[in-house]
Amino acid sequence: METEIPLAIEDEPPSITTTLQRTPRPSRKSLGSSAWDDWRWQFRNRLRSVDDLLRAFPNLPATAQVREAAEIFPLAITPYYASLIRELSPEDPVFRMAIPSVEELHNPGFLRDDPLEEDHDMPVPGLVHRYSDRALLLVTLACAMYCRHCTRKRVAGSRESTISDRNLSRAVAYLREHPEIHDVVISGGDPLTLSTKALERVISAVRSVPSVDIIRIGTRTPVTLPMRITPELVDMLRQYHPIWINTHFNHPNELTPAAIRACGMLVDAGIPLGNQSVLLRGVNDEPSVMEQLCRGLVRARVRPYYLFQCDLVRGVEHLRTPISRGIEIMEYLRGRLSGLAIPMYVVDAPGGGGKIPVLPTYIVSTSPTHTVLRNFEGMLVSYPEPEGYMPQQCRSGRGADGATVWDLAAGRQGRIVPQRMARHDRRDQREDITFTGLD
Ligand code: SF4
């Protein structure tokens, strides 16, 4: 196993308690402290237990229940992110995303440890091949913070291990054998918890595969550990373009000056930034909060990319909202915000069904001559269709995963019975992997 970062809490402060009590929210003064600005110090001094929490927040409520939940799902919060808590209550969005809750133990039967069935689509340990042209490479199980709503709660933080040389080589070999994969998402855990050198080892290995066009990195460090975005990191990343980064802001309170600065450094290095939010009850399920978040993101030069419906994962039932609430929020955003600031609302379908975009219904009726549409104000308009239009036949053929709904729409296929797809073959060929770690 290669563990990149020493994980013990430092003996010597600056004391977390003092820092947090003096600095309930980040201030220029606290961010000016050299230790506070050092991402390794922040990482080593994460609050990892209820006792750590109590040292930082002596008035923390319901500690016995917090302890109960923390025994099941790992706890870690950087001092920086803890300092964004404004109120010691689940009413506070940052508190809600960071502090364990006994509600995590309420698990109706339809929840799963791995609702997206990533483990089933894993041909080699750590590499998920779900869509024909994309792959997901999980390179670490460590995060700066363990979000209470995490989809990978089954593994994130269970063991803070990083991908071994052997498994990285196997993943790269698989990418070479599958030139249809053009886009690799490096994720985890959080890949930016690796040292810059260790991360470069992964990125350069992926970049060495000629058929890989785009490397994307999924990271929440601009939100939970913005000091991780250092000039050294940015200089390394810009050598491997095209690199894209998706981050994960969920609430406007996370858009601090430090976070905005971190995003700016990445964008200045030519790295396009997208944001993937999760719709969370009591955090961002108010349309006006989502509007504020999206406006703040574009101001910070981050494109709101996805708004995810919360996955059916064990431990997050109390954070889920009905899909109808998401549609209502999308209805509210359209017309108020420029299209650039509106994310795509998606349900990542249980059972490994992939991302399904969900929209309010804008087509009211359709005939061969006219389509009736409505706008966000409720205005109805008739759009006359062009006369005598015949579609050009697309000659590009079918995708690697066989016929899709697009083939039905184009009249090339009468029906689809999705009993057997390419991913099922991949599942059959994969080794019997139980994904518990990367070493
Ligand atoms: S940073 Fe991402 S992977 Fe880590 S706990 Fe949060 S949501 Fe999960």
Coordinates of C-alpha atoms and ligand atoms in Angstrom, one line a residue:
M1 CA 0.0 0.0 0.0
E2 CA 1.3 3.5 -0.8
T3 CA 0.1 6.0 1.7
E4 CA 1.1 9.4 0.5
I5 CA 0.2 11.6 3.5
P6 CA 0.9 11.1 7.2
L7 CA -2.4 11.1 8.9
A8 CA -1.7 11.7 12.5
I9 CA -2.9 14.9 14.1
E10 CA 0.1 17.1 14.8
D11 CA 1.1 17.6 18.4
E12 CA 1.9 21.2 17.9
P13 CA -0.8 23.7 17.2
P14 CA -1.8 26.4 16.1
S15 CA -4.6 24.9 18.1
I16 CA -7.7 24.1 16.2
T17 CA -9.9 25.1 19.1
T18 CA -8.3 28.5 19.4
T19 CA -8.3 29.0 15.7
L20 CA -12.0 28.1 15.4
Q21 CA -13.2 30.0 18.4
R22 CA -11.3 33.1 17.4
T23 CA -12.3 32.6 13.8
P24 CA -15.9 31.4 13.5
R25 CA -15.6 32.2 9.8
P26 CA -12.5 32.6 7.6
S27 CA -11.1 36.0 7.9
R28 CA -8.1 37.6 6.2
K29 CA -6.3 37.3 9.6
S30 CA -6.8 33.6 9.9
L31 CA -6.1 32.9 6.3
G32 CA -2.9 35.0 6.6
S33 CA -1.5 32.5 9.2
S34 CA 1.1 30.4 7.4
A35 CA 0.0 27.2 9.1
W36 CA -3.7 27.8 8.3
D37 CA -2.7 28.4 4.6
D38 CA -0.7 25.2 4.4
W39 CA -2.9 22.4 2.9
R40 CA -0.8 19.7 4.6
W41 CA -1.4 21.3 8.0
Q42 CA -5.1 21.5 7.3
F43 CA -5.1 17.9 6.2
R44 CA -3.1 16.6 9.1
N45 CA -5.3 18.6 11.5
R46 CA -8.6 17.4 10.2
L47 CA -11.3 16.8 12.9
R48 CA -11.4 13.0 12.8
S49 CA -13.4 12.1 15.9
V50 CA -16.2 13.3 18.1
D51 CA -13.5 14.3 20.7
D52 CA -11.8 16.5 18.0
L53 CA -15.2 18.0 17.3
L54 CA -15.8 18.7 21.0
R55 CA -12.4 20.4 21.2
A56 CA -13.3 22.6 18.3
F57 CA -17.0 23.1 19.3
P58 CA -17.5 22.6 23.1
N59 CA -21.2 23.3 22.7
L60 CA -21.8 20.6 20.0
P61 CA -25.3 19.3 20.5
A62 CA -26.4 15.6 20.6
T63 CA -22.8 14.3 20.9
A64 CA -23.9 10.7 21.8
Q65 CA -25.8 10.5 18.6
V66 CA -23.1 12.1 16.6
R67 CA -20.7 9.4 18.0
E68 CA -23.1 6.6 17.1
A69 CA -23.2 7.8 13.4
A70 CA -19.4 8.4 13.3
E71 CA -18.8 4.8 14.3
I72 CA -20.5 3.7 11.1
F73 CA -19.5 6.3 8.5
P74 CA -16.0 8.0 8.7
L75 CA -15.7 11.6 9.9
A76 CA -13.2 14.1 8.8
I77 CA -13.4 17.9 8.5
T78 CA -10.6 20.3 7.7
P79 CA -10.3 23.2 10.2
Y80 CA -10.9 25.5 7.3
Y81 CA -14.3 23.9 6.4
A82 CA -15.3 23.6 10.0
S83 CA -14.7 27.4 10.3
L84 CA -17.5 27.9 7.7
I85 CA -20.1 26.6 10.2
R86 CA -22.1 29.6 11.4
E87 CA -24.5 27.9 13.7
L88 CA -24.1 24.6 15.7
S89 CA -27.2 23.1 14.3
P90 CA -28.4 20.9 11.4
E91 CA -30.1 24.1 10.2
D92 CA -26.7 25.3 9.1
P93 CA -25.9 24.0 5.6
V94 CA -22.2 23.5 6.3
F95 CA -22.9 21.7 9.6
R96 CA -25.4 19.5 7.9
M97 CA -22.9 18.4 5.2
A98 CA -20.1 17.9 7.6
I99 CA -21.3 16.7 11.0
P100 CA -22.5 13.1 11.4
S101 CA -26.2 12.7 12.2
V102 CA -28.0 9.8 13.8
E103 CA -30.4 10.0 10.9
E104 CA -27.7 8.4 8.8
L105 CA -28.6 5.2 10.6
H106 CA -32.2 5.2 9.1
N107 CA -32.0 3.1 6.1
P108 CA -35.1 2.0 4.2
G109 CA -34.6 -1.3 2.2
F110 CA -34.3 0.4 -1.2
L111 CA -31.0 2.1 -0.3
R112 CA -27.8 0.4 -1.3
D113 CA -24.1 0.6 -0.5
D114 CA -23.3 0.9 -4.2
P115 CA -26.5 2.1 -5.9
L116 CA -24.7 3.0 -9.2
E117 CA -23.3 -0.6 -9.3
E118 CA -19.8 0.8 -9.9
D119 CA -18.2 -2.3 -8.5
H120 CA -20.0 -4.4 -11.2
D121 CA -18.6 -2.2 -14.0
M122 CA -15.0 -2.4 -12.7
P123 CA -12.9 -4.5 -15.1
V124 CA -9.8 -3.9 -13.0
P125 CA -9.6 -2.6 -9.4
G126 CA -10.3 1.1 -9.3
L127 CA -11.3 1.5 -13.0
V128 CA -15.1 1.9 -13.7
H129 CA -16.1 1.4 -17.4
R130 CA -19.8 2.3 -17.5
Y131 CA -20.1 4.4 -20.7
S132 CA -18.4 3.2 -23.9
D133 CA -16.2 6.3 -24.4
R134 CA -15.5 7.2 -20.8
A135 CA -13.9 5.6 -17.8
L136 CA -13.6 6.6 -14.1
L137 CA -10.3 5.9 -12.3
L138 CA -10.5 5.9 -8.5
V139 CA -7.1 6.7 -7.3
T140 CA -7.6 7.2 -3.5
L141 CA -10.1 6.6 -0.8
A142 CA -9.1 9.7 1.2
C143 CA -10.9 13.0 1.2
A144 CA -10.2 16.3 2.9
M145 CA -13.7 16.0 4.3
Y146 CA -16.1 13.1 4.4
C147 CA -19.4 14.6 3.1
R148 CA -22.4 13.1 4.9
H149 CA -24.1 12.8 1.5
C150 CA -21.3 10.9 -0.3
T151 CA -22.3 8.4 -3.0
R152 CA -19.2 6.4 -2.2
K153 CA -19.8 6.2 1.5
R154 CA -19.1 2.5 1.2
V155 CA -15.4 3.2 0.6
A156 CA -14.6 6.9 1.0
G157 CA -12.5 7.1 4.2
S158 CA -12.9 3.4 5.0
R159 CA -9.1 3.1 4.4
E160 CA -7.1 6.1 3.4
S161 CA -5.2 4.2 0.7
T162 CA -4.0 5.3 -2.7
I163 CA -3.7 3.3 -5.9
S164 CA -0.7 1.0 -6.1
D165 CA 1.7 1.0 -9.0
R166 CA 0.5 -2.4 -9.9
N167 CA -3.2 -1.4 -10.1
L168 CA -2.3 1.8 -11.9
S169 CA -0.5 -0.2 -14.5
R170 CA -3.4 -2.6 -14.9
A171 CA -5.8 0.4 -15.4
V172 CA -3.5 1.9 -18.0
A173 CA -3.2 -1.4 -19.8
Y174 CA -7.0 -1.6 -19.9
L175 CA -7.2 1.9 -21.4
R176 CA -4.7 0.9 -24.0
E177 CA -6.7 -2.2 -24.9
H178 CA -9.9 0.0 -25.2
P179 CA -9.1 2.8 -27.6
E180 CA -12.8 3.7 -27.6
I181 CA -12.2 5.4 -24.2
H182 CA -11.4 9.0 -24.9
D183 CA -12.3 10.6 -21.6
V184 CA -10.9 9.5 -18.2
V185 CA -12.2 11.0 -15.0
I186 CA -9.7 10.7 -12.2
S187 CA -11.7 10.6 -8.9
G188 CA -11.8 8.8 -5.6
G189 CA -12.1 9.8 -2.7
D190 CA -10.5 13.0 -3.7
P191 CA -7.4 12.8 -6.0
L192 CA -6.1 16.2 -4.8
T193 CA -5.4 14.7 -1.4
L194 CA -2.5 13.0 -3.1
S195 CA 0.8 14.8 -3.1
T196 CA 1.5 16.7 -6.4
K197 CA 4.2 14.2 -7.3
A198 CA 1.8 11.2 -6.7
L199 CA -0.9 12.9 -8.7
E200 CA 1.5 13.5 -11.5
R201 CA 2.4 9.9 -11.6
V202 CA -1.3 9.0 -12.2
I203 CA -2.0 11.8 -14.7
S204 CA 1.2 11.1 -16.7
A205 CA 0.3 7.4 -16.9
V206 CA -3.2 8.2 -18.2
R207 CA -1.8 10.8 -20.6
S208 CA 0.6 8.3 -22.0
V209 CA -2.4 6.4 -23.6
P210 CA -2.7 7.9 -27.1
S211 CA -6.5 7.4 -27.4
V212 CA -7.3 9.4 -24.2
D213 CA -8.2 12.9 -25.3
I214 CA -9.5 14.4 -22.1
I215 CA -8.5 14.0 -18.5
R216 CA -11.0 15.2 -16.0
I217 CA -10.4 15.4 -12.3
G218 CA -13.2 15.3 -9.8
T219 CA -12.3 17.1 -6.6
R220 CA -14.0 18.9 -3.7
T221 CA -10.8 20.5 -2.4
P222 CA -11.5 24.0 -3.8
V223 CA -14.5 23.8 -1.4
T224 CA -13.1 22.0 1.6
L225 CA -9.4 22.6 1.3
P226 CA -8.8 25.5 -1.1
M227 CA -5.2 26.0 0.0
R228 CA -4.5 22.7 -1.8
I229 CA -4.6 24.7 -5.1
T230 CA -1.0 25.8 -5.0
P231 CA 1.2 27.3 -7.8
E232 CA 3.2 24.1 -7.8
L233 CA 0.0 22.0 -8.4
V234 CA -1.3 24.3 -11.1
D235 CA 2.1 24.3 -12.9
M236 CA 2.1 20.5 -12.9
L237 CA -1.5 20.2 -14.2
R238 CA -1.0 22.7 -17.1
Q239 CA 1.6 20.3 -18.6
Y240 CA -1.1 17.7 -19.3
H241 CA -3.8 19.6 -21.1
P242 CA -6.6 19.1 -22.0
I243 CA -7.3 18.8 -18.3
W244 CA -10.8 19.7 -17.0
I245 CA -11.8 19.8 -13.4
N246 CA -15.2 19.3 -11.9
T247 CA -15.7 20.5 -8.3
H248 CA -18.5 20.2 -5.9
F249 CA -20.0 23.4 -4.3
N250 CA -23.5 22.9 -2.8
H251 CA -24.2 26.1 -1.0
P252 CA -23.3 29.8 -1.4
N253 CA -21.7 29.8 2.0
E254 CA -18.9 27.6 0.5
L255 CA -18.0 30.3 -2.0
T256 CA -15.5 32.1 0.3
P257 CA -12.7 34.4 -0.9
A258 CA -10.3 31.5 -0.5
A259 CA -12.4 29.1 -2.5
I260 CA -12.9 31.7 -5.3
R261 CA -9.2 32.4 -5.3
A262 CA -8.5 28.7 -5.7
C263 CA -10.9 28.4 -8.6
G264 CA -9.4 31.5 -10.2
M265 CA -5.9 29.9 -10.1
L266 CA -7.1 26.8 -11.9
V267 CA -9.0 28.8 -14.6
D268 CA -6.0 31.1 -15.1
A269 CA -4.0 27.9 -15.9
G270 CA -6.5 27.1 -18.7
I271 CA -8.4 24.5 -16.8
P272 CA -12.1 24.7 -17.4
L273 CA -14.0 24.3 -14.2
G274 CA -17.5 22.7 -13.9
N275 CA -19.5 22.3 -10.7
Q276 CA -21.5 19.2 -9.7
S277 CA -23.9 20.0 -6.9
V278 CA -26.1 17.4 -5.1
L279 CA -29.6 18.5 -4.3
L280 CA -29.8 18.1 -0.5
R281 CA -32.6 18.6 1.9
G282 CA -32.0 21.5 4.2
V283 CA -28.9 22.5 2.3
N284 CA -29.8 23.8 -1.1
D285 CA -33.4 22.6 -1.8
E286 CA -34.6 26.2 -1.8
P287 CA -34.9 27.7 -5.3
S288 CA -33.4 31.1 -4.2
V289 CA -30.4 29.3 -2.5
M290 CA -29.8 27.4 -5.8
E291 CA -30.0 30.7 -7.7
Q292 CA -27.5 32.3 -5.4
L293 CA -25.2 29.4 -5.7
C294 CA -25.3 29.4 -9.5
R295 CA -24.8 33.1 -9.7
G296 CA -21.8 32.9 -7.3
L297 CA -20.3 30.0 -9.3
V298 CA -20.3 31.9 -12.7
R299 CA -18.9 35.0 -10.9
A300 CA -16.1 32.6 -9.7
R301 CA -15.7 31.4 -13.4
V302 CA -17.1 28.0 -12.6
R303 CA -19.8 26.6 -14.9
P304 CA -22.7 25.0 -13.1
Y305 CA -22.6 21.6 -14.8
Y306 CA -24.8 19.1 -13.0
L307 CA -27.3 19.2 -10.3
F308 CA -27.5 15.6 -9.1
Q309 CA -30.5 14.0 -7.5
C310 CA -29.3 12.4 -4.3
D311 CA -28.4 8.8 -5.0
L312 CA -30.1 5.9 -3.2
V313 CA -27.1 5.3 -1.0
R314 CA -27.2 4.0 2.6
G315 CA -26.8 6.8 5.1
V316 CA -28.3 9.7 3.1
E317 CA -32.0 9.2 3.4
H318 CA -32.5 12.3 5.6
L319 CA -30.8 14.4 2.9
R320 CA -32.9 13.2 -0.1
T321 CA -35.6 15.3 -1.7
P322 CA -38.4 14.2 -4.0
I323 CA -37.5 14.5 -7.7
S324 CA -40.5 16.9 -8.0
R325 CA -38.6 19.4 -5.8
G326 CA -35.7 19.3 -8.3
I327 CA -38.0 19.9 -11.2
E328 CA -39.5 22.9 -9.3
I329 CA -36.1 24.3 -8.8
M330 CA -35.2 24.0 -12.5
E331 CA -38.5 25.6 -13.3
Y332 CA -37.6 28.5 -11.1
L333 CA -34.1 28.9 -12.5
R334 CA -35.1 29.0 -16.2
G335 CA -35.8 32.6 -17.2
R336 CA -34.1 34.0 -14.1
L337 CA -30.6 32.9 -15.0
S338 CA -28.7 32.8 -18.2
G339 CA -28.4 29.4 -19.7
L340 CA -24.7 29.4 -18.8
A341 CA -25.6 29.5 -15.1
I342 CA -28.2 26.7 -15.2
P343 CA -26.9 23.2 -14.4
M344 CA -28.4 20.1 -15.9
Y345 CA -30.6 18.3 -13.4
V346 CA -29.9 14.5 -13.5
V347 CA -30.9 11.4 -11.8
D348 CA -28.0 8.9 -11.7
A349 CA -30.2 5.9 -12.2
P350 CA -30.1 3.1 -9.6
G351 CA -28.8 -0.2 -10.9
G352 CA -26.1 1.4 -13.0
G353 CA -28.6 3.0 -15.4
G354 CA -26.4 6.1 -15.8
K355 CA -27.3 9.8 -15.8
I356 CA -30.8 10.6 -16.9
P357 CA -31.5 14.4 -17.5
V358 CA -34.8 15.6 -15.9
L359 CA -36.5 18.7 -17.1
P360 CA -39.8 20.5 -16.7
T361 CA -42.0 19.7 -19.7
Y362 CA -41.8 22.5 -22.2
I363 CA -43.5 20.8 -25.2
V364 CA -47.3 21.1 -24.7
S365 CA -48.4 19.5 -27.9
T366 CA -47.1 18.5 -31.3
S367 CA -48.5 17.8 -34.8
P368 CA -46.7 17.3 -38.2
T369 CA -47.1 21.0 -38.9
H370 CA -46.7 22.7 -35.5
T371 CA -45.2 22.3 -32.1
V372 CA -46.8 24.1 -29.2
L373 CA -44.2 25.2 -26.6
R374 CA -44.5 27.0 -23.3
N375 CA -42.0 29.3 -21.8
F376 CA -41.1 29.8 -18.1
E377 CA -43.8 32.5 -17.8
G378 CA -46.5 30.1 -19.0
M379 CA -46.8 31.8 -22.4
L380 CA -47.8 29.4 -25.1
V381 CA -46.4 29.6 -28.6
S382 CA -46.9 27.7 -31.8
Y383 CA -43.7 26.9 -33.7
P384 CA -44.5 26.1 -37.4
E385 CA -42.4 23.2 -38.7
P386 CA -40.6 23.5 -42.0
E387 CA -42.5 22.2 -45.0
G388 CA -41.3 19.1 -46.8
Y389 CA -38.4 18.4 -44.4
M390 CA -36.7 15.0 -44.7
P391 CA -33.9 14.3 -42.3
Q392 CA -30.5 13.4 -43.8
Q393 CA -29.5 9.9 -43.0
C394 CA -26.8 9.9 -40.4
R395 CA -24.1 7.5 -41.6
S396 CA -22.1 7.4 -38.4
G397 CA -23.6 4.1 -37.3
R398 CA -24.5 2.9 -33.9
G399 CA -22.6 3.4 -30.7
A400 CA -20.4 0.7 -29.2
D401 CA -23.2 -0.1 -26.8
G402 CA -25.6 -1.2 -29.6
A403 CA -29.0 0.4 -30.5
T404 CA -30.2 3.3 -28.4
V405 CA -33.3 5.4 -28.2
W406 CA -31.8 7.6 -30.8
D407 CA -32.1 4.6 -33.3
L408 CA -35.8 4.4 -32.5
A409 CA -36.2 8.1 -33.1
A410 CA -34.4 7.9 -36.4
G411 CA -36.6 4.9 -37.5
R412 CA -33.6 2.5 -37.7
Q413 CA -34.9 0.3 -35.1
G414 CA -38.4 -0.8 -34.1
R415 CA -37.8 -1.7 -30.5
I416 CA -35.1 -2.2 -28.0
V417 CA -35.1 -5.0 -25.5
P418 CA -32.1 -4.1 -23.3
Q419 CA -31.3 -7.6 -22.1
R420 CA -27.8 -7.8 -23.2
M421 CA -25.5 -4.8 -23.7
A422 CA -21.8 -4.3 -24.1
R423 CA -21.4 -3.5 -20.4
H424 CA -23.0 -6.8 -19.5
D425 CA -20.2 -8.5 -21.5
R426 CA -17.6 -6.4 -19.7
R427 CA -19.2 -7.4 -16.4
D428 CA -18.9 -11.1 -17.4
Q429 CA -15.3 -10.7 -18.4
R430 CA -14.2 -8.9 -15.2
E431 CA -12.5 -10.6 -12.4
D432 CA -14.5 -11.2 -9.2
I433 CA -13.7 -7.9 -7.5
T434 CA -15.0 -6.7 -4.1
F435 CA -13.8 -3.2 -4.0
T436 CA -12.6 -2.3 -0.5
G437 CA -9.3 -0.6 -1.2
L438 CA -6.9 0.4 -3.9
D439 CA -3.6 -1.1 -2.6
Ligands
SF4_1 S1 -15.2 14.8 -1.3 FE1 -16.5 13.6 -2.8 S2 -15.8 11.5 -2.5 FE2 -15.1 12.6 -0.7 S3 -16.7 12.3 0.8 FE3 -17.2 14.3 -0.3 S4 -18.5 13.6 -2.0 FE4 -17.5 11.8 -1.2

